[in-house]
Tab-separated table of C-alpha atoms in Angstrom:
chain	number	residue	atom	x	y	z
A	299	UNK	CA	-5.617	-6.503	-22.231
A	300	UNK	CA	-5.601	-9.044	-24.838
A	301	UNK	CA	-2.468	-11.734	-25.992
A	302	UNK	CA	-3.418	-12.282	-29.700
A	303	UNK	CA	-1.492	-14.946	-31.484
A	304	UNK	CA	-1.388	-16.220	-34.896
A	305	UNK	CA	0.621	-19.050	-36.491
A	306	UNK	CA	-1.964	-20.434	-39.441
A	307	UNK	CA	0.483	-19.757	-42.675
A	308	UNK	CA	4.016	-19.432	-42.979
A	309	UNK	CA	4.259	-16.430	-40.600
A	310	UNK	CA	3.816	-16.307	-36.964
A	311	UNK	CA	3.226	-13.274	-34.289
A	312	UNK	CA	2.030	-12.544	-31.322
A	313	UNK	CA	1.518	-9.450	-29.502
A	314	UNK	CA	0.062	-8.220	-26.285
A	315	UNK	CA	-2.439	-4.751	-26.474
A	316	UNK	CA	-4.371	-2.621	-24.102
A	317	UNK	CA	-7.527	-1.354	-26.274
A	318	UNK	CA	-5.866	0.467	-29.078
A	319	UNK	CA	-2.461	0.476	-27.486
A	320	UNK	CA	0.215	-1.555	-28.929
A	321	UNK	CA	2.505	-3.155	-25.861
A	322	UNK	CA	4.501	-5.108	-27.279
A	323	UNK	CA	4.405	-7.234	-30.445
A	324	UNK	CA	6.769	-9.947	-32.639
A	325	UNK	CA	6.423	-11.046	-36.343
A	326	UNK	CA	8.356	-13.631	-37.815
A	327	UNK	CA	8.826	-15.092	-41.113
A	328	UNK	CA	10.763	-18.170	-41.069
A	329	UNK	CA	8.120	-21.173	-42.570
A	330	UNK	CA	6.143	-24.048	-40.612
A	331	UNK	CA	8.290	-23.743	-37.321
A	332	UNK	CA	5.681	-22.432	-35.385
A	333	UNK	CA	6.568	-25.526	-32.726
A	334	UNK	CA	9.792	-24.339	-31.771
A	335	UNK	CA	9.194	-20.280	-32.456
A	336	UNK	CA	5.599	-19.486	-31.115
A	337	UNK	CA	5.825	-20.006	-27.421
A	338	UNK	CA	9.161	-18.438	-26.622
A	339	UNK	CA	7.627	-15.536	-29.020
A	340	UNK	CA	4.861	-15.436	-26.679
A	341	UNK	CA	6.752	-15.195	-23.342
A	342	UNK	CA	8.938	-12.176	-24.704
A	343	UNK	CA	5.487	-10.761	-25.438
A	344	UNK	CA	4.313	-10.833	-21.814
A	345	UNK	CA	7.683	-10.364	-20.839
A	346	UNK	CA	6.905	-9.868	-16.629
A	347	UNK	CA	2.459	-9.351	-17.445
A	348	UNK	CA	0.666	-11.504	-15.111
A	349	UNK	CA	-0.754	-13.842	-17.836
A	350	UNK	CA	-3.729	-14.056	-15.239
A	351	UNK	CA	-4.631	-10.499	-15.574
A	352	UNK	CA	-5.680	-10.760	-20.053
A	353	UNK	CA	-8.913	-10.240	-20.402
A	354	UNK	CA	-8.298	-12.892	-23.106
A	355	UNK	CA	-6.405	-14.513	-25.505
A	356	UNK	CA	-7.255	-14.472	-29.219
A	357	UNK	CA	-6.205	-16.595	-32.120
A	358	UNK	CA	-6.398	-16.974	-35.756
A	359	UNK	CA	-8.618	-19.995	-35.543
A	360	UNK	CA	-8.401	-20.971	-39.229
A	361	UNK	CA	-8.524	-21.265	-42.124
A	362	UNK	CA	-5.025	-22.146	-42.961
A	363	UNK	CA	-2.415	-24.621	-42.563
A	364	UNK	CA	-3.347	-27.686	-40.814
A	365	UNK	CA	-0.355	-27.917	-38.643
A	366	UNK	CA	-0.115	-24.266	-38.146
A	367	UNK	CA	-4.291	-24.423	-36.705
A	368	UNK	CA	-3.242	-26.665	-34.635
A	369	UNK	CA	-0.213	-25.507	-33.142
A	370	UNK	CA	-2.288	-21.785	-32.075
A	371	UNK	CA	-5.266	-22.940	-31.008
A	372	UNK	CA	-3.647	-25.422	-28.397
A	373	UNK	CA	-0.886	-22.500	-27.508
A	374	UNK	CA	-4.043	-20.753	-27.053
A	375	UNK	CA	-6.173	-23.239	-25.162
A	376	UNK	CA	-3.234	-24.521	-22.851
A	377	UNK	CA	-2.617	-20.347	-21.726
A	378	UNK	CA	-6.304	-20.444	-21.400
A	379	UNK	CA	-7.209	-23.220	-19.314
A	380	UNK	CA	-4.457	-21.871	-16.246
A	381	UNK	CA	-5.904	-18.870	-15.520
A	382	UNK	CA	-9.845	-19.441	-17.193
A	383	UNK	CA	-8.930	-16.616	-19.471
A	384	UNK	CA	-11.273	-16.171	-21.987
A	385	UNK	CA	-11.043	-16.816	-25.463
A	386	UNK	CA	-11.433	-15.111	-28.795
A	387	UNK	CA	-11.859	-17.460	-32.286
A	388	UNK	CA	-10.850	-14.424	-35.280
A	389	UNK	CA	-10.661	-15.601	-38.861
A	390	UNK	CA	-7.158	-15.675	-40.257
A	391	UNK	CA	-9.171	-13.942	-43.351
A	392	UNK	CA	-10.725	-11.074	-41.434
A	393	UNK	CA	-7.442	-10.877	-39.891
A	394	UNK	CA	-5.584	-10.049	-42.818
A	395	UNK	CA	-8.451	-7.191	-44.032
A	396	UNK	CA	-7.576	-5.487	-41.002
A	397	UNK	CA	-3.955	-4.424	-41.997
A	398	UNK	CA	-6.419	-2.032	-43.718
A	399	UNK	CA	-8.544	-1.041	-40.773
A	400	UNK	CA	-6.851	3.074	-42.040
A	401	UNK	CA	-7.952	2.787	-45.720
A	402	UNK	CA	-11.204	2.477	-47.502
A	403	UNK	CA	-10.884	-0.290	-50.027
A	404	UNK	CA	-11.797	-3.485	-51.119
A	405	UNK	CA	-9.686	-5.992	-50.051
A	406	UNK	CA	-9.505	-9.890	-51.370
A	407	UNK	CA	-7.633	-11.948	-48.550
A	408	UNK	CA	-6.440	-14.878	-49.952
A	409	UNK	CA	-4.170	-17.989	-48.396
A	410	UNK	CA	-3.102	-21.114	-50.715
A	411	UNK	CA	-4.817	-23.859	-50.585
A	412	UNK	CA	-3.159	-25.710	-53.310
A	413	UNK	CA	-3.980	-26.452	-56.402
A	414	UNK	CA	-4.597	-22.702	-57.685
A	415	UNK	CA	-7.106	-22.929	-55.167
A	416	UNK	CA	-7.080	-20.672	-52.305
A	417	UNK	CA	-9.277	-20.018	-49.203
A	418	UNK	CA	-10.928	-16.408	-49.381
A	419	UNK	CA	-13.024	-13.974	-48.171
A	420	UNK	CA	-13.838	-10.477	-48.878
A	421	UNK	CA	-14.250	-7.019	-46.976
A	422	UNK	CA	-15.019	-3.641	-47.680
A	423	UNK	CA	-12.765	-1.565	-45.063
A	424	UNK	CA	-14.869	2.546	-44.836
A	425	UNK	CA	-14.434	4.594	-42.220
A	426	UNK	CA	-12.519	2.314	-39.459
A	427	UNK	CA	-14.726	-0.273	-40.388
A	428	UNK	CA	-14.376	-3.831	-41.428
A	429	UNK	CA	-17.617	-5.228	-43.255
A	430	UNK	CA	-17.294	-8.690	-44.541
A	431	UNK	CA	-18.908	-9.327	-48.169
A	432	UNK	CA	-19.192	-13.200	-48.223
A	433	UNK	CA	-18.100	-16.085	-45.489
A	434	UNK	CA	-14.642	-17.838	-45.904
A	435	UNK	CA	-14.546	-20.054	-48.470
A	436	UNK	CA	-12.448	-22.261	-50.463
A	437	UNK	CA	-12.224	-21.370	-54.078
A	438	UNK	CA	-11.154	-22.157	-57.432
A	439	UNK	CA	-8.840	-19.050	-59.127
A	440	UNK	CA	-11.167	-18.948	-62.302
A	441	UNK	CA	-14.780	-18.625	-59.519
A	442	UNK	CA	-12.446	-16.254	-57.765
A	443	UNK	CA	-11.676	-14.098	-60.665
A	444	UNK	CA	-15.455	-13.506	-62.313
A	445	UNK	CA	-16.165	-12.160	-58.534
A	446	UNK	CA	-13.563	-9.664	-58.494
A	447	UNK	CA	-15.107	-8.210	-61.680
A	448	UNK	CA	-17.621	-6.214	-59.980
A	449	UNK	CA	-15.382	-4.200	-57.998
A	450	UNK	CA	-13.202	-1.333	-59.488
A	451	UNK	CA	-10.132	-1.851	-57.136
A	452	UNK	CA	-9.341	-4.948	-55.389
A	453	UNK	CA	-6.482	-5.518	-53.292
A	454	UNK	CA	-4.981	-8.911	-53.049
A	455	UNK	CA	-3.368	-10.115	-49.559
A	456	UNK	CA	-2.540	-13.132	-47.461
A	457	UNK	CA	0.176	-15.446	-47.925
A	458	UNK	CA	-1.582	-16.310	-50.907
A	459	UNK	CA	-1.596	-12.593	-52.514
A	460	UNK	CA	1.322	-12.739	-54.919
A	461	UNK	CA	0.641	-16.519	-56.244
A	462	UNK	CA	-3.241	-15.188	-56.608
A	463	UNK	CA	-2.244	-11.875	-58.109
A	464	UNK	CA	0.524	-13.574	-60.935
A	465	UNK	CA	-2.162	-15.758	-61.893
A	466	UNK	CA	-5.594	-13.947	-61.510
A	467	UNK	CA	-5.027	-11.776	-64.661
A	468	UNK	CA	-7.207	-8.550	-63.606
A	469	UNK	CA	-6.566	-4.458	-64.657
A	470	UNK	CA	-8.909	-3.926	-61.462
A	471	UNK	CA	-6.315	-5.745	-59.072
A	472	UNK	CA	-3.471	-4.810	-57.112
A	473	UNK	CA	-0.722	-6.734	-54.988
A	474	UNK	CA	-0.585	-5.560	-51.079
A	475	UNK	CA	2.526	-3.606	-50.094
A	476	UNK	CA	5.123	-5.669	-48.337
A	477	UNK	CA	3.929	-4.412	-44.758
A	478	UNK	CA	0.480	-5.372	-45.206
A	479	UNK	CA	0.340	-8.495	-47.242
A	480	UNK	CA	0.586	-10.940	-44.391
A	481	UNK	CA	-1.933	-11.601	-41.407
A	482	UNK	CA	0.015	-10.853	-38.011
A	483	UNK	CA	-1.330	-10.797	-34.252
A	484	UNK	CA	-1.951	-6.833	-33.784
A	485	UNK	CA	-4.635	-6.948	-36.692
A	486	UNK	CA	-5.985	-10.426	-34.895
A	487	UNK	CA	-5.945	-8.368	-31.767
A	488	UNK	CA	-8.312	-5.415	-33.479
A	489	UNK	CA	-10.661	-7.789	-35.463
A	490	UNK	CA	-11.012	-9.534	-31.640
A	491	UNK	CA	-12.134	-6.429	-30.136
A	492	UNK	CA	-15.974	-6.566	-30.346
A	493	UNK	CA	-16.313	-10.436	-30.862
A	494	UNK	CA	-17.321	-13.153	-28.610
A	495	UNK	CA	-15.648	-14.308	-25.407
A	496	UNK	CA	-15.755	-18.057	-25.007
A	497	UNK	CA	-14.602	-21.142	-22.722
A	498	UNK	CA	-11.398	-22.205	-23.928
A	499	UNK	CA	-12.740	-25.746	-23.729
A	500	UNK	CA	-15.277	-24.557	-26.899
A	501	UNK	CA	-12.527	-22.799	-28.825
A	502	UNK	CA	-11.862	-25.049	-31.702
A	503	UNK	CA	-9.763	-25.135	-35.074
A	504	UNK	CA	-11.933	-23.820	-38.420
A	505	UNK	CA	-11.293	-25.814	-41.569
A	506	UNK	CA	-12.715	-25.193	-45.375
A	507	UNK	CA	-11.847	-28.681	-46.456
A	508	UNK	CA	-10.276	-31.907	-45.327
A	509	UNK	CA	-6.696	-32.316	-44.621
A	510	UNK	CA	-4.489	-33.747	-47.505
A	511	UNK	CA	-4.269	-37.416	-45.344
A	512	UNK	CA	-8.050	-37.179	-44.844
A	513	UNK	CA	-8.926	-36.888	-48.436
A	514	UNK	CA	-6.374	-39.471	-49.772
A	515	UNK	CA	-8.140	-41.894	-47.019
A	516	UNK	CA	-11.410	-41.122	-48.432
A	517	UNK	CA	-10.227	-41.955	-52.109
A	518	UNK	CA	-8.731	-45.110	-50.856
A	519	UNK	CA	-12.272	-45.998	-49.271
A	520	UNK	CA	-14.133	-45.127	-52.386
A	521	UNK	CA	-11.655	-47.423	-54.619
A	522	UNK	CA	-12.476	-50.310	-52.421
A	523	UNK	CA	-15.750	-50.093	-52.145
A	524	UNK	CA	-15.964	-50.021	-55.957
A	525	UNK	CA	-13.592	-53.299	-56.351
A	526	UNK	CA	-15.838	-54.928	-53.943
C-alpha cells in the first residue's frame, strides 16, 4: 500500500492505493491552504489503515510552490519517521503526465513560475508507459515554444496549462480537459510505483531556482558590493 500526497501548486490530494487499486482518494482546489487542509485530508484517507502497515509514503517533491514543497515533504517526513516507512520523491511534472498514463500523446506539463516563465518537462505517454523527453526545467515561454515545434500534438497541463496555452501561440497545441489538467495524489501514487524507496531522513524538497526572498537577498548583496 502506498499514501501518496501532493500539495506543490494550488491544489492538494492525497490518496491511499493497493497496486492499481484506488482505496480511497481526496482532491481539493481551494489555493495555498495546504496548512490547514492537507493533514485532516490525509487522516480521512487512512480513515482506520494502520499507517504502520504502507509500504510507503510518496510525495510530489517539487518543483512548485515554495510553501506548498514544504508543507508535503514535512507531512511526508513527520508520517515517515513514526513508523520508518519508506519514502518515495515523484516529480510534481511526471506527476501531472500521468493523468495520461491511458493515452498515447505528447504531453507538456507546465506549472508557473512567474514571469511567463514556467517550470516544465516533457513525456511521451505509449502503451501504459511514461517516458520522459528532457529533465525538469525552468523555462522562458518563447525557449518553451520553438521546442514544442517538433511535435505534431502537444498537450498542455499543470496549473500552469491555461496561462501557457493563452500565451504560447501554437496550431500543434491543445489545453488539457478539466479532469486532467491538474497533478493530484493517485497519478503521484502510479509514477511512485517502480521508483526508489528511501530514508525519510534523505527525502528532501526539489527546487529549479531560488525562492523570491532568496533572489531579492542576492540582488541586495550584489548592489553593495558594487557601492563598496
Amino acid at each position: 500500500m502506498i499514501l501518496a500526497i501532493d500539495s506543490s501548486a494550488i491544489t492538494a490530494s492525497a490518496a491511499l492505493t493497493d497496486g492499481e487499486k484506488v482505496i480511497k482518494s481526496e482532491f481539493v482546489n481551494a489555493g495555498l491552504t495546504h496548512s490547514e487542509t492537507l493533514l485532516p485530508m490525509i487522516k480521512r484517507v487512512l480513515n482506520k489503515t494502520d499507517s504502520g502497515l504502507l509500504d510507503a509514503i510518496a510525495i510530489t517533491a517539487g518543483p512548485g510552490s515554495f510553501t506548498g514543497v514544504r508543507i508535503g515533504v514535512a507531512t511526508a517526513k513527520g508520517l515517515a519517521f513514526k513508523n520508518a516507512i519508506p519514502c518515495i520523491s515523484v516529480s510534481t511534472l511526471e506527476a501531472i503526465a500521468y493523468n495520461f498514463i491511458d493515452e498515447n500523446c505528447i504531453v507538456c506539463a507546465v506549472m508557473d513560475a512567474r514571469r511567463m516563465q514556467f517550470y516544465n518537462a516533457l513525456f511521451e505517454l505509449k502503451n501504459g508507459q511514461c517516458i520522459r523527453l528532457c529533465e525538469d526545467r525552468a523555462i522562458a515561454i518563447e525557449d518553451l515554444k520553438e521546442d514544442l515545434k517538433r511535435f505534431e500534438k502537444v498537450i498542455i497541463a499543470g496549473d500552469g496549462a491555461r496561462l501557457c496555452f493563452e500565451n504560447i501561440g501554437l496550431e500543434n497545441a491543445v489545453l488539457a480537459e478539466d479532469d486532467k489538467i491538474y497533478q493530484n495524489a493517485v497519478s503521484v501514487a502510479r509514477a511512485a510505483e517502480n521508483k526508489e524507496k528511501i530514508p525519510a531522513a534523505q527525502l528532501m524538497p526539489i527546487y529549479l531556482r531560488q525562492s523570491q526572498a532568496e533572489r531579492e537577498l542576492s540582488l541586495k548583496m550584489k548592489s553593495k558590493e558594487k557601492t563598496v
